[in-house]
Coordinates of C-alpha atoms in Angstrom, one line a residue:
M1 CA 116.2 72.1 111.5
G2 CA 118.5 75.0 111.3
K3 CA 121.4 74.8 113.5
K4 CA 123.7 77.7 112.1
G5 CA 122.9 80.6 109.8
S6 CA 120.0 82.7 109.5
G7 CA 118.4 83.9 105.8
K8 CA 115.0 84.3 104.0
I9 CA 112.6 81.1 103.7
K10 CA 110.4 81.6 100.2
A11 CA 107.6 78.9 101.1
D12 CA 104.1 78.9 98.9
F13 CA 103.1 82.8 98.3
S14 CA 105.2 84.8 100.9
E15 CA 109.1 85.2 102.2
Y16 CA 110.1 84.9 105.8
D17 CA 113.4 85.8 107.8
F18 CA 114.6 82.9 109.9
E19 CA 117.6 82.9 112.2
S20 CA 119.9 79.7 113.7
N21 CA 117.8 77.5 116.0
S22 CA 114.7 77.3 113.7
L23 CA 112.9 74.1 112.7
L24 CA 111.1 74.7 109.2
A25 CA 108.3 72.3 108.9
F26 CA 106.8 71.3 104.7
S27 CA 104.2 68.8 103.5
P28 CA 105.1 66.9 100.2
Y29 CA 105.1 68.9 97.2
Q30 CA 104.8 72.5 99.4
P31 CA 107.2 74.6 97.4
F32 CA 110.0 76.5 99.2
M33 CA 113.2 78.2 98.9
I34 CA 115.8 78.9 101.0
C35 CA 118.0 82.1 100.4
T36 CA 121.2 82.8 102.6
T37 CA 124.1 85.2 102.1
E38 CA 126.5 83.0 104.4
A39 CA 126.9 78.9 105.0
I40 CA 124.1 77.1 107.1
E41 CA 124.1 74.2 108.6
G42 CA 121.2 72.3 109.9
I43 CA 119.4 68.6 110.0
A44 CA 116.8 67.5 107.4
L45 CA 114.4 64.5 108.3
F46 CA 111.8 63.4 105.8
F47 CA 109.2 61.1 106.3
H48 CA 106.2 59.7 104.0
S49 CA 102.6 59.7 105.2
D50 CA 102.8 55.6 104.9
F51 CA 105.5 55.8 107.3
Y52 CA 103.3 57.9 110.0
C53 CA 100.3 59.9 108.3
I54 CA 100.1 63.3 110.5
H55 CA 96.1 63.1 109.7
F56 CA 95.6 59.9 111.0
H57 CA 97.5 60.3 114.2
Q58 CA 96.1 64.0 114.7
K59 CA 95.0 63.2 118.4
E60 CA 98.8 62.0 119.4
V61 CA 100.9 64.8 118.2
S62 CA 98.8 67.7 117.3
C63 CA 100.8 68.8 114.8
N64 CA 98.7 69.1 111.8
G65 CA 97.5 73.0 111.6
V66 CA 100.6 73.7 114.0
L67 CA 104.0 73.0 112.3
F68 CA 102.1 71.9 109.0
N69 CA 99.1 72.8 107.0
N70 CA 99.1 76.1 109.3
I71 CA 98.2 79.1 106.2
Y72 CA 98.1 81.8 108.9
E73 CA 101.7 81.3 110.7
P74 CA 105.3 81.5 109.1
P75 CA 106.7 77.7 108.6
Y76 CA 109.2 77.9 111.1
T77 CA 109.4 77.6 114.7
Y78 CA 112.4 78.6 117.1
I79 CA 113.7 75.6 118.9
T80 CA 114.9 76.6 122.6
E81 CA 118.1 75.3 124.2
T82 CA 116.1 72.9 126.5
A83 CA 114.6 71.6 123.3
T84 CA 117.5 71.4 121.0
T85 CA 118.8 69.3 123.4
T86 CA 116.1 66.7 123.4
I87 CA 116.0 66.6 119.6
D88 CA 119.6 66.3 118.9
L89 CA 119.7 63.3 121.3
I90 CA 116.8 61.8 119.3
I91 CA 118.6 62.5 115.9
E92 CA 121.4 60.8 116.9
Q93 CA 119.2 57.8 118.2
I94 CA 117.1 57.9 114.7
K95 CA 120.7 57.6 113.0
T96 CA 122.2 54.7 114.9
E97 CA 118.8 52.9 114.6
L98 CA 118.8 53.4 110.7
L99 CA 121.8 51.7 110.4
Q100 CA 120.7 48.5 111.8
S101 CA 117.8 46.2 111.5
E102 CA 116.5 45.1 114.8
L103 CA 113.3 43.6 116.4
A104 CA 110.2 46.6 116.3
Q105 CA 112.3 48.9 114.5
Y106 CA 109.6 50.6 112.9
E107 CA 107.7 51.1 116.4
L108 CA 110.9 52.6 117.7
L109 CA 111.7 54.9 114.8
V110 CA 107.9 56.5 115.3
S111 CA 108.0 56.7 118.6
Y112 CA 111.4 59.1 117.9
L113 CA 109.3 60.9 115.4
K114 CA 106.4 61.8 118.0
V115 CA 108.9 63.0 120.0
I116 CA 110.1 65.4 118.0
L117 CA 106.8 66.8 116.6
I118 CA 105.1 66.7 119.6
T119 CA 108.2 69.0 121.1
A120 CA 108.0 71.5 118.1
S121 CA 104.3 71.5 118.3
R122 CA 104.1 72.6 122.0
L123 CA 106.9 75.3 121.5
K124 CA 105.5 76.6 118.4
T125 CA 101.9 76.7 120.4
E126 CA 103.4 78.8 123.3
Q127 CA 105.0 80.8 120.6
L128 CA 101.9 81.9 119.0
E129 CA 100.0 82.3 122.5
E130 CA 103.1 84.5 123.7
Q131 CA 102.4 86.7 120.1
T132 CA 99.0 86.9 120.2
A133 CA 99.4 88.3 124.0
L134 CA 101.5 91.2 122.7
I135 CA 98.4 92.1 120.2
P136 CA 96.1 95.1 121.5
N137 CA 92.7 93.7 122.0
T138 CA 91.3 96.0 118.5
K139 CA 88.7 95.3 116.4
E140 CA 91.6 94.0 114.0
P141 CA 92.5 90.8 115.7
I142 CA 88.6 89.8 115.6
I143 CA 88.0 90.9 112.4
L144 CA 91.0 88.3 111.8
Q145 CA 89.6 85.6 114.0
N146 CA 86.2 86.0 111.7
L147 CA 88.1 85.7 108.6
K148 CA 89.8 82.4 109.6
D149 CA 86.6 81.0 110.9
A150 CA 84.6 82.3 107.4
I151 CA 87.4 80.9 105.3
E152 CA 87.2 77.4 107.6
N153 CA 83.5 77.5 106.8
N154 CA 83.4 78.4 103.3
Y155 CA 86.1 77.7 101.2
R156 CA 84.5 74.8 99.8
A157 CA 82.0 77.0 98.4
K158 CA 83.4 80.5 98.1
H159 CA 86.3 80.9 96.3
S160 CA 86.4 85.0 95.8
P161 CA 87.6 87.6 98.2
S162 CA 84.6 89.4 97.9
H163 CA 82.5 86.6 99.4
Y164 CA 84.4 87.4 102.8
A165 CA 84.5 90.8 102.4
E166 CA 80.8 91.0 102.1
E167 CA 80.1 88.3 105.3
L168 CA 82.2 90.3 107.1
N169 CA 80.5 93.4 106.5
I170 CA 84.0 95.4 105.3
S171 CA 85.4 96.6 102.1
A172 CA 87.3 94.3 99.9
K173 CA 90.2 96.5 100.1
A174 CA 90.3 96.5 103.5
L175 CA 90.2 93.1 104.2
A176 CA 93.1 92.8 101.7
K177 CA 95.1 95.4 103.6
L178 CA 94.3 93.2 106.8
S179 CA 95.3 90.0 105.3
K180 CA 98.9 90.8 104.0
T181 CA 99.4 93.1 107.0
Y182 CA 99.0 90.6 109.4
F183 CA 99.3 87.2 107.1
N184 CA 101.8 88.3 104.9
K185 CA 99.3 86.9 101.7
T186 CA 96.9 88.0 99.8
L187 CA 93.1 86.9 100.8
T188 CA 93.1 85.1 97.5
E189 CA 96.2 83.5 98.4
L190 CA 94.9 82.1 101.5
I191 CA 91.6 81.1 100.2
S192 CA 93.8 79.1 97.7
E193 CA 95.9 77.2 100.5
R194 CA 93.1 76.2 102.1
I195 CA 91.6 74.5 99.2
I196 CA 95.1 73.1 98.3
I197 CA 95.5 71.7 101.8
E198 CA 91.9 70.1 101.5
A199 CA 92.7 68.6 98.1
K200 CA 96.2 67.0 99.3
R201 CA 94.6 65.3 102.1
E202 CA 91.5 63.8 99.7
L203 CA 94.2 62.7 97.2
Y204 CA 96.6 61.0 99.3
L205 CA 94.2 59.9 102.1
T206 CA 91.0 58.7 99.7
N207 CA 90.3 56.9 96.4
K208 CA 88.0 59.5 95.1
A209 CA 88.4 60.4 91.5
V210 CA 89.5 63.9 91.0
K211 CA 86.5 65.1 89.4
E212 CA 84.7 63.9 92.8
I213 CA 87.0 65.7 94.9
A214 CA 86.7 68.8 92.4
Y215 CA 83.0 68.9 92.6
E216 CA 83.3 68.8 96.8
L217 CA 85.5 71.7 96.4
G218 CA 83.2 73.7 94.8
Y219 CA 84.7 72.7 91.4
D220 CA 82.1 71.8 88.7
D221 CA 84.9 72.1 86.1
E222 CA 87.3 68.6 86.6
H223 CA 90.1 70.5 84.0
Y224 CA 89.8 74.2 85.7
F225 CA 90.5 72.4 89.3
S226 CA 93.4 70.3 87.6
R227 CA 94.9 73.1 86.6
F228 CA 94.4 75.8 89.6
F229 CA 95.8 72.3 92.0
K230 CA 99.3 72.7 89.3
T231 CA 99.4 76.2 89.8
N232 CA 99.1 76.4 93.5
A233 CA 101.1 72.8 94.1
D234 CA 103.4 72.8 91.1
V235 CA 102.3 68.8 90.2
S236 CA 99.0 67.4 88.4
P237 CA 96.4 66.0 91.2
Q238 CA 97.1 62.7 89.6
L239 CA 100.8 62.7 89.8
Y240 CA 100.4 63.8 93.4
R241 CA 98.5 60.6 94.1
E242 CA 101.0 58.5 92.5
T243 CA 103.9 60.1 94.5
V244 CA 102.3 61.4 97.7
G245 CA 98.8 59.0 98.1
F246 CA 98.8 56.8 100.8
A247 CA 100.8 53.3 100.4
K248 CA 101.9 54.7 97.4
A249 CA 106.1 54.9 98.2
T250 CA 108.9 53.6 100.4
P251 CA 107.9 54.0 104.2
F252 CA 111.1 56.4 105.0
T253 CA 113.6 57.9 103.3
G254 CA 116.0 58.8 106.6
I255 CA 117.8 61.6 107.7

């Protein structure tokens, strides 16, 4: 969470401006770079899926698809003054708890983490709703929502932008322009990110072979899929599973 300073954040395929009091949320092996022209201050909170898996506990905190794995929105959330006070207090409690080994430490740390995730998820949801309210009810937002639905329903089988342009009855060029304007990403990048999110989920939550995961995501050639994954995730599927996969690492790495 950035406390002071501003700059640019390069995440996956896109670049965004961020201000102070912004919470940046990233998944394991999600490439990002922070670029600034001034000194910045902040707090980094790391947790592994062995410690608290956002997929397993989606109903509890609702952060997956909001803070994490949201391919359509910037990876940051503005933290209000009230929320900052709450999060700062919890961070101090986490620091204190990590210095000692007391009864039910794991349960207490998870509770603290949940409060941070829920607080940030609520804020981002509110901010996204406010942004949506400012967009006139024109044809473009309707098409964009249809595009989101189309990608969600077809990303396993349809990997080409032309498939989505045809389904939405719009030219490929026009759809590409809309995607870049509203999501700051090309349509190919959106589709690729959605595939990678699902591939990562399968790699660290299941014991399926890479070949099986590739086939379920529409790739008959396991080697082609592995190259695609490494290009987009900067690591091979097998190494991702070995280092991030469920029950593969130490539970908590601290603050």
